[in-house]
Structures are given as C-alpha cells and as structure tokens.
C-alpha cells in the first residue's frame, strides 16, 4: 500500500513539474503576485504577533494566567488555565499563532501533551484583521459583515473546544502529573529569541503561502462555484478575490476561515516541528470548526447581509 501511494505521489509531482516547466511564465507571474501578497498582507499581519506572543510566553504569561483562568478553562475544555494564552493569542494573532502558543506551553511544562493537543483543536484561528478588514470591508463592503464573520469564527472555535474536551487523557490524571517549574527568561534574551524564532517561523509560513498560492490558480480558473470552493480548501488568501458579496460568498468565507486551508495545516505542522505534538487534533478540529462556521453563517447570512 505504501509503495502504491509513493508511486501515485511521484506521478502527481512529475505532472506538477511538467506544468511548472510548460507554464513557467505564468508560474513566475503568479509567484510575483504571491510575493507581493506576503509583503503586503501576510508578513505585516503575522510577524509582529509572532514576536509578541513568543515574548509574552517567555516572560511567563501562561504561568500568570493559569490561576486566574483555571476555573474557566478546566471545566469547559479540560485544559489548564495557562491554555487561555493559546486561545486568546490564537484568536488575536491569526494562523498559526494558536498552534505555536500551544507548542510553547507544552515545551515550557505548562500543559501536558494531551492538553496541548486538545488546545490545537480549537486555538488555531484566523486573524480578526483579515476577517473584518479584508473580507468584511473589502469583499462585502461592510465592516459589520466582517465583525459577524469574526463572531461566527470565535463561536465555532469555542464549540469545537467543547466537542474535543473528551479527547485525550483524563484531565485529573494530567493535573496530577508533575510539571517542571517554569522560570521566565530575562527581557533581552527573551526578545532576541522571540525575534529569531519568529523570523524562522515567518519564512515557513510565507513558503507555504507562496507554494499553495501557485497551486490554487488552476482551481480558480474552473470558475462557477466549484472553483472558489476548491481554492478555499487549499489556500485562504487566494480565495479572497473569488468571493462574491452575496449569501453564498458569506457562507463560503466563514467556512473557509474556519478550515484555514491545506496551506495553514502545513504552516501549523512547521511550527509544531520538534515539539512532539501531533497534527491529528488540529486537522479534525479545523474540519469540525468549518462545519460549525458553515452552519452558523447559513443561518445568519440573511440577517447580516440584509
């Protein structure tokens, strides 16, 4: 079975290589668009958040938040109070800040492996700036529509967290496991480390955005409703110019934001590298969150768009 999959994968990659060679001019033009997209939207919206979130965790945000929010996070989602850092920073910072924060909590001993993987299911979320400004104001011509997209996104993430609260090891067993004592780093070393790690993470994110931006172009050319749906499954940024300011576009935008795209899953895998955390819960969580988002958006589209 593995040999068959490898043969199939090699055949697909050979076909992709032939396409790259035959349409080199088009691929080059699309890559230039992708680079402009990274410089204009991806890096400005993500890099500062990646630095600040990494710095906050190095200085002990998770440890400080743990006693205050344990009474909320533990009964609802079966994660420690420190997990609130992953939830809040993930909702503010966008993909893949939530996953990065969950991995940092696990590395720092503030969450067990089961708890960190439970966080991955619902803490890796879209940037509110993208939902409100780019989709709301840019596509639907309404900040109000963008705010509703963000509210749908947040609610679907919380509902997904409730769905996944029963996964992994028992919460009481996790809490009885002895966690190492956390010691905050000094400000200067923490800042240097945050910038260095964020630059590395940003390179990975931009690399995946560029590659999947190119792959999404043939899907976009299909037109109709099929093309945008397939692009939404693949890469979120590429979907933006294909969305229509109607109910279908609103529902598709909500569902695609909840899913994030294959590109986001690859970005998440990159920030989880070396942490020991599995991508499985994140993959399943994004699928469940997308389903919740589609349902909520379908119910609210008429009211939001008037």
Short mmCIF file of N, CA, C and O in Angstrom, two decimals, residues 109-236:
data_model
loop_
_atom_site.label_atom_id
_atom_site.label_comp_id
_atom_site.label_asym_id
_atom_site.label_seq_id
_atom_site.Cartn_x
_atom_site.Cartn_y
_atom_site.Cartn_z
N UNK A 109 6.33 23.16 29.93
CA UNK A 109 5.80 22.37 31.03
C UNK A 109 4.52 22.90 31.62
O UNK A 109 4.11 22.46 32.70
N UNK A 110 3.87 23.85 30.96
CA UNK A 110 2.62 24.40 31.48
C UNK A 110 1.39 23.65 31.00
O UNK A 110 0.28 23.96 31.40
N UNK A 111 1.59 22.67 30.13
CA UNK A 111 0.50 21.81 29.65
C UNK A 111 1.08 20.46 29.31
O UNK A 111 2.23 20.36 28.86
N UNK A 112 0.32 19.42 29.58
CA UNK A 112 0.76 18.09 29.19
C UNK A 112 0.54 17.90 27.69
O UNK A 112 -0.09 18.73 27.03
N UNK A 113 1.04 16.80 27.16
CA UNK A 113 0.87 16.55 25.73
C UNK A 113 -0.60 16.45 25.36
O UNK A 113 -1.03 17.01 24.35
N UNK A 114 -1.39 15.74 26.18
CA UNK A 114 -2.82 15.60 25.89
C UNK A 114 -3.52 16.94 25.91
O UNK A 114 -4.37 17.23 25.06
N UNK A 115 -3.16 17.80 26.88
CA UNK A 115 -3.79 19.12 26.97
C UNK A 115 -3.39 20.01 25.79
O UNK A 115 -4.23 20.73 25.24
N UNK A 116 -2.11 19.96 25.42
CA UNK A 116 -1.65 20.79 24.30
C UNK A 116 -2.31 20.36 23.00
O UNK A 116 -2.70 21.20 22.18
N UNK A 117 -2.46 19.06 22.79
CA UNK A 117 -3.11 18.58 21.57
C UNK A 117 -4.59 18.90 21.59
O UNK A 117 -5.21 19.11 20.53
N UNK A 118 -5.19 18.96 22.78
CA UNK A 118 -6.58 19.38 22.88
C UNK A 118 -6.71 20.86 22.52
O UNK A 118 -7.68 21.27 21.88
N UNK A 119 -5.73 21.65 22.91
CA UNK A 119 -5.72 23.07 22.56
C UNK A 119 -5.61 23.27 21.05
O UNK A 119 -6.21 24.17 20.48
N UNK A 120 -4.84 22.40 20.39
CA UNK A 120 -4.66 22.51 18.94
C UNK A 120 -5.98 22.41 18.19
O UNK A 120 -6.11 22.93 17.08
N UNK A 121 -6.96 21.73 18.78
CA UNK A 121 -8.23 21.50 18.09
C UNK A 121 -9.04 22.78 17.93
O UNK A 121 -9.83 22.90 16.98
N UNK A 122 -8.84 23.78 18.82
CA UNK A 122 -9.72 24.95 18.75
C UNK A 122 -9.02 26.28 18.97
O UNK A 122 -9.67 27.33 18.92
N UNK A 123 -7.71 26.30 19.17
CA UNK A 123 -7.00 27.55 19.46
C UNK A 123 -6.25 28.12 18.27
O UNK A 123 -5.65 29.19 18.38
N UNK A 124 -6.25 27.43 17.14
CA UNK A 124 -5.53 27.91 15.96
C UNK A 124 -6.55 28.58 15.03
O UNK A 124 -7.29 27.89 14.33
N UNK A 125 -6.58 29.91 15.03
CA UNK A 125 -7.69 30.62 14.38
C UNK A 125 -7.24 31.76 13.48
O UNK A 125 -6.06 32.14 13.48
N UNK A 126 -8.19 32.30 12.73
CA UNK A 126 -7.90 33.35 11.76
C UNK A 126 -7.76 34.71 12.44
O UNK A 126 -8.34 34.96 13.50
N UNK A 127 -6.99 35.56 11.79
CA UNK A 127 -6.75 36.91 12.29
C UNK A 127 -8.02 37.76 12.15
O UNK A 127 -8.61 37.81 11.08
N UNK A 128 -8.45 38.46 13.21
CA UNK A 128 -9.64 39.31 13.10
C UNK A 128 -9.47 40.44 12.09
O UNK A 128 -10.44 40.89 11.49
N UNK A 129 -8.23 40.90 11.91
CA UNK A 129 -7.99 41.95 10.91
C UNK A 129 -8.34 41.44 9.51
O UNK A 129 -8.96 42.14 8.70
N UNK A 130 -7.97 40.19 9.23
CA UNK A 130 -8.28 39.60 7.93
C UNK A 130 -9.79 39.45 7.76
O UNK A 130 -10.34 39.79 6.70
N UNK A 131 -10.46 38.96 8.79
CA UNK A 131 -11.91 38.74 8.69
C UNK A 131 -12.69 40.04 8.58
O UNK A 131 -13.63 40.15 7.78
N UNK A 132 -12.30 41.04 9.37
CA UNK A 132 -13.08 42.28 9.42
C UNK A 132 -12.71 43.23 8.28
O UNK A 132 -13.59 43.77 7.60
N UNK A 133 -11.41 43.42 8.06
CA UNK A 133 -10.97 44.40 7.06
C UNK A 133 -10.94 43.83 5.65
O UNK A 133 -11.55 44.38 4.73
N UNK A 134 -10.24 42.69 5.49
CA UNK A 134 -10.05 42.14 4.15
C UNK A 134 -11.35 41.54 3.62
O UNK A 134 -11.78 41.84 2.50
N UNK A 135 -12.00 40.67 4.42
CA UNK A 135 -13.23 40.03 3.96
C UNK A 135 -14.44 40.94 4.14
O UNK A 135 -15.22 41.15 3.21
N UNK A 136 -14.62 41.48 5.34
CA UNK A 136 -15.80 42.29 5.61
C UNK A 136 -15.84 43.55 4.76
O UNK A 136 -16.73 43.73 3.93
N UNK A 137 -14.87 44.44 4.98
CA UNK A 137 -14.86 45.71 4.26
C UNK A 137 -14.48 45.53 2.80
O UNK A 137 -15.05 46.17 1.92
N UNK A 138 -13.51 44.66 2.52
CA UNK A 138 -13.01 44.51 1.16
C UNK A 138 -13.94 43.76 0.23
O UNK A 138 -14.17 44.19 -0.90
N UNK A 139 -14.50 42.64 0.69
CA UNK A 139 -15.35 41.80 -0.16
C UNK A 139 -16.82 42.21 -0.07
O UNK A 139 -17.50 42.38 -1.09
N UNK A 140 -17.32 42.36 1.15
CA UNK A 140 -18.75 42.62 1.34
C UNK A 140 -19.07 44.10 1.52
O UNK A 140 -20.23 44.47 1.66
N UNK A 141 -18.03 44.94 1.51
CA UNK A 141 -18.25 46.38 1.62
C UNK A 141 -18.88 46.80 2.92
O UNK A 141 -19.56 47.82 3.00
N UNK A 142 -18.64 46.01 3.98
CA UNK A 142 -19.28 46.29 5.26
C UNK A 142 -18.42 45.77 6.40
O UNK A 142 -18.13 44.57 6.48
N UNK A 143 -18.02 46.68 7.29
CA UNK A 143 -17.30 46.26 8.49
C UNK A 143 -18.20 45.39 9.36
O UNK A 143 -17.74 44.44 10.01
N UNK A 144 -19.50 45.70 9.35
CA UNK A 144 -20.46 44.92 10.13
C UNK A 144 -20.44 43.46 9.71
O UNK A 144 -20.46 42.56 10.56
N UNK A 145 -20.39 43.19 8.40
CA UNK A 145 -20.32 41.81 7.92
C UNK A 145 -19.04 41.14 8.39
O UNK A 145 -19.04 39.96 8.76
N UNK A 146 -17.93 41.90 8.41
CA UNK A 146 -16.67 41.35 8.89
C UNK A 146 -16.71 41.02 10.37
O UNK A 146 -16.17 39.99 10.80
N UNK A 147 -17.35 41.89 11.15
CA UNK A 147 -17.48 41.62 12.59
C UNK A 147 -18.29 40.35 12.82
O UNK A 147 -17.96 39.52 13.68
N UNK A 148 -19.36 40.18 12.03
CA UNK A 148 -20.16 38.96 12.16
C UNK A 148 -19.36 37.72 11.75
O UNK A 148 -19.50 36.66 12.36
N UNK A 149 -18.54 37.85 10.73
CA UNK A 149 -17.67 36.73 10.35
C UNK A 149 -16.74 36.37 11.50
O UNK A 149 -16.50 35.18 11.77
N UNK A 150 -16.20 37.39 12.17
CA UNK A 150 -15.31 37.13 13.30
C UNK A 150 -16.06 36.49 14.47
O UNK A 150 -15.55 35.56 15.10
N UNK A 151 -17.26 36.99 14.76
CA UNK A 151 -18.05 36.41 15.85
C UNK A 151 -18.41 34.96 15.56
O UNK A 151 -18.37 34.10 16.47
N UNK A 152 -18.77 34.67 14.32
CA UNK A 152 -19.05 33.28 13.92
C UNK A 152 -17.80 32.43 14.10
O UNK A 152 -17.88 31.28 14.59
N UNK A 153 -16.67 32.98 13.73
CA UNK A 153 -15.40 32.26 13.85
C UNK A 153 -15.09 31.94 15.31
O UNK A 153 -14.69 30.82 15.64
N UNK A 154 -15.26 32.93 16.18
CA UNK A 154 -14.97 32.73 17.61
C UNK A 154 -15.93 31.70 18.21
O UNK A 154 -15.51 30.79 18.93
N UNK A 155 -17.22 31.84 17.92
CA UNK A 155 -18.21 30.91 18.48
C UNK A 155 -17.96 29.48 18.00
O UNK A 155 -18.05 28.53 18.78
N UNK A 156 -17.64 29.33 16.72
CA UNK A 156 -17.38 27.98 16.19
C UNK A 156 -16.13 27.38 16.82
O UNK A 156 -16.07 26.17 17.05
N UNK A 157 -15.13 28.23 17.13
CA UNK A 157 -13.92 27.73 17.80
C UNK A 157 -14.25 27.23 19.21
O UNK A 157 -13.78 26.17 19.63
N UNK A 158 -15.05 28.00 19.94
CA UNK A 158 -15.43 27.60 21.30
C UNK A 158 -16.27 26.33 21.28
O UNK A 158 -16.10 25.43 22.14
N UNK A 159 -17.20 26.22 20.33
CA UNK A 159 -18.00 24.99 20.21
C UNK A 159 -17.12 23.79 19.88
O UNK A 159 -17.34 22.68 20.39
N UNK A 160 -16.11 24.01 19.04
CA UNK A 160 -15.19 22.94 18.71
C UNK A 160 -14.41 22.50 19.94
O UNK A 160 -14.17 21.30 20.15
N UNK A 161 -14.01 23.47 20.78
CA UNK A 161 -13.33 23.13 22.02
C UNK A 161 -14.18 22.26 22.93
O UNK A 161 -13.67 21.33 23.57
N UNK A 162 -15.48 22.53 22.97
CA UNK A 162 -16.39 21.70 23.78
C UNK A 162 -16.50 20.29 23.21
O UNK A 162 -16.59 19.32 23.95
N UNK A 163 -16.49 20.19 21.88
CA UNK A 163 -16.57 18.87 21.24
C UNK A 163 -15.33 18.04 21.59
O UNK A 163 -15.44 16.83 21.85
N UNK A 164 -14.17 18.68 21.63
CA UNK A 164 -12.92 17.94 21.83
C UNK A 164 -12.50 17.84 23.29
O UNK A 164 -11.42 17.33 23.58
N UNK A 165 -13.33 18.31 24.20
CA UNK A 165 -12.95 18.24 25.62
C UNK A 165 -12.86 16.80 26.12
O UNK A 165 -12.22 16.53 27.12
N UNK A 166 -13.52 15.88 25.42
CA UNK A 166 -13.49 14.48 25.85
C UNK A 166 -12.36 13.67 25.25
O UNK A 166 -12.27 12.47 25.49
N UNK A 167 -11.48 14.31 24.46
CA UNK A 167 -10.40 13.57 23.82
C UNK A 167 -9.16 13.56 24.70
O UNK A 167 -8.99 14.41 25.57
N UNK A 168 -8.29 12.58 24.49
CA UNK A 168 -7.02 12.51 25.21
C UNK A 168 -7.18 11.95 26.60
O UNK A 168 -8.22 11.43 27.00
N UNK A 169 -6.13 12.09 27.39
CA UNK A 169 -6.10 11.53 28.74
C UNK A 169 -7.03 12.30 29.66
O UNK A 169 -7.40 13.46 29.40
N UNK A 170 -7.43 11.67 30.77
CA UNK A 170 -8.31 12.30 31.74
C UNK A 170 -7.65 13.54 32.34
O UNK A 170 -6.46 13.54 32.65
N UNK A 171 -8.42 14.60 32.49
CA UNK A 171 -7.87 15.88 32.96
C UNK A 171 -7.27 15.74 34.35
O UNK A 171 -6.23 16.32 34.65
N UNK A 172 -7.91 14.96 35.25
CA UNK A 172 -7.38 14.83 36.60
C UNK A 172 -6.04 14.11 36.59
O UNK A 172 -5.13 14.45 37.32
N UNK A 173 -5.94 13.13 35.70
CA UNK A 173 -4.66 12.43 35.57
C UNK A 173 -3.58 13.37 35.06
O UNK A 173 -2.42 13.31 35.47
N UNK A 174 -3.96 14.27 34.14
CA UNK A 174 -2.99 15.24 33.61
C UNK A 174 -2.53 16.19 34.71
O UNK A 174 -1.36 16.53 34.79
N UNK A 175 -3.46 16.62 35.56
CA UNK A 175 -3.11 17.60 36.58
C UNK A 175 -2.23 17.00 37.66
O UNK A 175 -1.46 17.70 38.30
N UNK A 176 -2.37 15.68 37.88
CA UNK A 176 -1.55 15.06 38.91
C UNK A 176 -0.13 14.81 38.42
O UNK A 176 0.77 14.58 39.22
N UNK A 177 0.07 14.86 37.09
CA UNK A 177 1.43 14.70 36.57
C UNK A 177 2.25 15.92 36.98
O UNK A 177 1.82 17.05 36.84
N UNK A 178 3.45 15.68 37.50
CA UNK A 178 4.29 16.77 37.97
C UNK A 178 4.87 17.54 36.81
O UNK A 178 5.57 16.99 35.98
N UNK A 179 4.57 18.82 36.76
CA UNK A 179 5.09 19.66 35.71
C UNK A 179 6.35 20.36 36.20
O UNK A 179 6.43 20.76 37.36
N UNK A 180 7.32 20.57 35.32
CA UNK A 180 8.52 21.28 35.74
C UNK A 180 8.21 22.72 36.11
O UNK A 180 7.29 23.33 35.60
N UNK A 181 9.00 23.26 37.02
CA UNK A 181 8.81 24.64 37.45
C UNK A 181 9.22 25.58 36.31
O UNK A 181 10.29 25.46 35.73
N UNK A 182 8.32 26.53 35.99
CA UNK A 182 8.60 27.46 34.90
C UNK A 182 9.39 28.64 35.43
O UNK A 182 9.08 29.19 36.49
N UNK A 183 10.42 29.03 34.67
CA UNK A 183 11.22 30.19 35.03
C UNK A 183 11.28 31.13 33.84
O UNK A 183 11.77 30.75 32.78
N UNK A 184 10.77 32.33 34.05
CA UNK A 184 10.75 33.29 32.95
C UNK A 184 12.15 33.72 32.57
O UNK A 184 13.03 33.88 33.43
N UNK A 185 12.37 33.91 31.28
CA UNK A 185 13.67 34.36 30.79
C UNK A 185 13.82 35.86 31.02
O UNK A 185 12.85 36.58 31.26
N UNK A 186 15.07 36.34 30.94
CA UNK A 186 15.31 37.77 31.02
C UNK A 186 14.74 38.47 29.79
O UNK A 186 14.57 37.86 28.74
N UNK A 187 14.47 39.77 29.92
CA UNK A 187 13.81 40.51 28.85
C UNK A 187 14.63 40.49 27.55
O UNK A 187 14.09 40.21 26.48
N UNK A 188 15.92 40.81 27.63
CA UNK A 188 16.74 40.90 26.42
C UNK A 188 16.90 39.53 25.76
O UNK A 188 16.65 39.39 24.55
N UNK A 189 17.30 38.47 26.51
CA UNK A 189 17.38 37.14 25.86
C UNK A 189 16.04 36.68 25.31
O UNK A 189 15.99 36.06 24.24
N UNK A 190 14.96 36.99 26.01
CA UNK A 190 13.63 36.58 25.54
C UNK A 190 13.27 37.30 24.24
O UNK A 190 12.72 36.69 23.31
N UNK A 191 13.60 38.59 24.15
CA UNK A 191 13.30 39.35 22.95
C UNK A 191 14.11 38.85 21.75
O UNK A 191 13.58 38.66 20.66
N UNK A 192 15.40 38.63 21.97
CA UNK A 192 16.25 38.12 20.89
C UNK A 192 15.76 36.76 20.41
O UNK A 192 15.65 36.50 19.21
N UNK A 193 15.43 35.89 21.35
CA UNK A 193 14.93 34.57 20.98
C UNK A 193 13.59 34.64 20.27
O UNK A 193 13.34 33.87 19.33
N UNK A 194 12.72 35.56 20.70
CA UNK A 194 11.41 35.70 20.08
C UNK A 194 11.54 36.16 18.63
O UNK A 194 10.86 35.64 17.73
N UNK A 195 12.41 37.14 18.39
CA UNK A 195 12.60 37.64 17.02
C UNK A 195 13.20 36.54 16.15
O UNK A 195 12.77 36.32 15.01
N UNK A 196 14.21 35.85 16.67
CA UNK A 196 14.89 34.81 15.89
C UNK A 196 13.93 33.69 15.52
O UNK A 196 13.86 33.26 14.37
N UNK A 197 13.16 33.21 16.50
CA UNK A 197 12.24 32.12 16.22
C UNK A 197 11.10 32.56 15.31
O UNK A 197 10.62 31.80 14.47
N UNK A 198 10.68 33.83 15.44
CA UNK A 198 9.59 34.35 14.60
C UNK A 198 10.03 34.51 13.15
O UNK A 198 9.24 34.29 12.24
N UNK A 199 11.28 34.92 12.94
CA UNK A 199 11.79 35.02 11.57
C UNK A 199 11.78 33.65 10.90
O UNK A 199 11.36 33.50 9.75
N UNK A 200 12.23 32.64 11.64
CA UNK A 200 12.23 31.28 11.10
C UNK A 200 10.81 30.81 10.80
O UNK A 200 10.54 30.25 9.73
N UNK A 201 9.90 31.07 11.73
CA UNK A 201 8.52 30.67 11.52
C UNK A 201 7.87 31.43 10.37
O UNK A 201 7.10 30.87 9.59
N UNK A 202 8.21 32.72 10.23
CA UNK A 202 7.64 33.54 9.16
C UNK A 202 8.09 33.05 7.80
O UNK A 202 7.32 33.06 6.83
N UNK A 203 9.35 32.62 7.69
CA UNK A 203 9.85 32.07 6.43
C UNK A 203 9.06 30.83 6.03
O UNK A 203 8.71 30.65 4.85
N UNK A 204 8.77 29.97 7.01
CA UNK A 204 8.00 28.76 6.72
C UNK A 204 6.59 29.12 6.27
O UNK A 204 6.06 28.56 5.30
N UNK A 205 5.97 30.06 6.97
CA UNK A 205 4.61 30.48 6.63
C UNK A 205 4.55 31.03 5.21
O UNK A 205 3.70 30.65 4.40
N UNK A 206 5.46 31.94 4.89
CA UNK A 206 5.47 32.54 3.55
C UNK A 206 5.77 31.50 2.48
O UNK A 206 5.21 31.57 1.37
N UNK A 207 6.64 30.55 2.79
CA UNK A 207 6.94 29.50 1.83
C UNK A 207 5.70 28.69 1.47
O UNK A 207 5.43 28.44 0.28
N UNK A 208 4.92 28.32 2.46
CA UNK A 208 3.70 27.55 2.21
C UNK A 208 2.64 28.40 1.50
O UNK A 208 1.93 27.92 0.61
N UNK A 209 2.52 29.67 1.89
CA UNK A 209 1.56 30.56 1.22
C UNK A 209 1.90 30.68 -0.26
O UNK A 209 1.02 30.58 -1.13
N UNK A 210 3.17 30.86 -0.59
CA UNK A 210 3.59 31.01 -1.98
C UNK A 210 3.32 29.74 -2.78
O UNK A 210 2.78 29.79 -3.90
N UNK A 211 3.70 28.60 -2.22
CA UNK A 211 3.53 27.34 -2.96
C UNK A 211 2.06 27.05 -3.23
O UNK A 211 1.67 26.73 -4.36
N UNK A 212 1.23 27.19 -2.21
CA UNK A 212 -0.19 26.87 -2.40
C UNK A 212 -0.91 27.97 -3.17
O UNK A 212 -1.95 27.71 -3.78
N UNK A 213 -0.37 29.18 -3.16
CA UNK A 213 -0.94 30.24 -3.99
C UNK A 213 -0.80 29.89 -5.46
O UNK A 213 -1.71 30.12 -6.26
N UNK A 214 0.34 29.31 -5.82
CA UNK A 214 0.55 28.86 -7.20
C UNK A 214 -0.38 27.70 -7.52
O UNK A 214 -1.02 27.65 -8.58
N UNK A 215 -0.48 26.73 -6.60
CA UNK A 215 -1.33 25.56 -6.84
C UNK A 215 -2.80 25.92 -6.96
O UNK A 215 -3.56 25.22 -7.63
N UNK A 216 -3.21 27.01 -6.32
CA UNK A 216 -4.63 27.39 -6.32
C UNK A 216 -5.06 28.01 -7.64
O UNK A 216 -6.27 28.07 -7.91
N UNK A 217 -4.14 28.47 -8.46
CA UNK A 217 -4.51 29.18 -9.68
C UNK A 217 -5.32 28.32 -10.67
O UNK A 217 -6.32 28.77 -11.21
N UNK A 218 -4.90 27.06 -10.97
CA UNK A 218 -5.73 26.24 -11.86
C UNK A 218 -7.12 25.97 -11.30
O UNK A 218 -8.10 25.86 -12.04
N UNK A 219 -7.23 25.87 -9.96
CA UNK A 219 -8.53 25.66 -9.33
C UNK A 219 -9.41 26.90 -9.49
O UNK A 219 -10.61 26.78 -9.75
N UNK A 220 -8.80 28.07 -9.34
CA UNK A 220 -9.55 29.31 -9.50
C UNK A 220 -10.07 29.46 -10.92
O UNK A 220 -11.14 30.02 -11.16
N UNK A 221 -9.30 28.93 -11.90
CA UNK A 221 -9.70 29.05 -13.31
C UNK A 221 -10.93 28.22 -13.65
O UNK A 221 -11.53 28.41 -14.71
N UNK A 222 -11.33 27.29 -12.76
CA UNK A 222 -12.51 26.47 -13.02
C UNK A 222 -13.78 27.31 -13.03
O UNK A 222 -14.76 26.97 -13.69
N UNK A 223 -13.76 28.42 -12.28
CA UNK A 223 -14.90 29.32 -12.27
C UNK A 223 -16.12 28.75 -11.58
O UNK A 223 -16.06 27.69 -10.93
N UNK A 224 -17.26 29.40 -11.73
CA UNK A 224 -18.50 28.96 -11.09
C UNK A 224 -18.38 28.96 -9.58
O UNK A 224 -17.67 29.78 -9.00
N UNK A 225 -19.06 28.02 -8.97
CA UNK A 225 -18.96 27.87 -7.52
C UNK A 225 -17.95 26.81 -7.11
O UNK A 225 -17.45 26.83 -5.99
N UNK A 226 -17.65 25.90 -8.02
CA UNK A 226 -16.70 24.83 -7.72
C UNK A 226 -15.30 25.39 -7.51
O UNK A 226 -14.60 24.99 -6.56
N UNK A 227 -14.87 26.30 -8.40
CA UNK A 227 -13.53 26.87 -8.30
C UNK A 227 -13.24 27.51 -6.96
O UNK A 227 -12.28 27.15 -6.28
N UNK A 228 -14.08 28.47 -6.51
CA UNK A 228 -13.84 29.08 -5.20
C UNK A 228 -13.86 28.08 -4.04
O UNK A 228 -13.09 28.22 -3.10
N UNK A 229 -14.74 27.08 -4.11
CA UNK A 229 -14.80 26.07 -3.04
C UNK A 229 -13.50 25.29 -2.95
O UNK A 229 -12.96 25.06 -1.85
N UNK A 230 -12.96 24.89 -4.10
CA UNK A 230 -11.70 24.14 -4.11
C UNK A 230 -10.53 25.01 -3.66
O UNK A 230 -9.63 24.54 -2.95
N UNK A 231 -10.55 26.27 -4.07
CA UNK A 231 -9.50 27.20 -3.63
C UNK A 231 -9.58 27.39 -2.12
O UNK A 231 -8.55 27.44 -1.43
N UNK A 232 -10.79 27.51 -1.57
CA UNK A 232 -10.97 27.67 -0.13
C UNK A 232 -10.43 26.49 0.65
O UNK A 232 -9.94 26.65 1.77
N UNK A 233 -10.51 25.30 0.09
CA UNK A 233 -9.96 24.12 0.75
C UNK A 233 -8.44 24.18 0.75
O UNK A 233 -7.79 23.71 1.68
N UNK A 234 -7.87 24.80 -0.28
CA UNK A 234 -6.42 24.79 -0.46
C UNK A 234 -5.72 25.94 0.25
O UNK A 234 -4.79 25.72 1.03
N UNK A 235 -6.14 27.19 -0.01
CA UNK A 235 -5.40 28.35 0.48
C UNK A 235 -6.34 29.52 0.69
O UNK A 235 -7.08 29.90 -0.21
N UNK A 236 -6.33 30.09 1.89
CA UNK A 236 -7.32 31.09 2.29
C UNK A 236 -7.12 32.43 1.59
O UNK A 236 -8.08 33.05 1.13
#
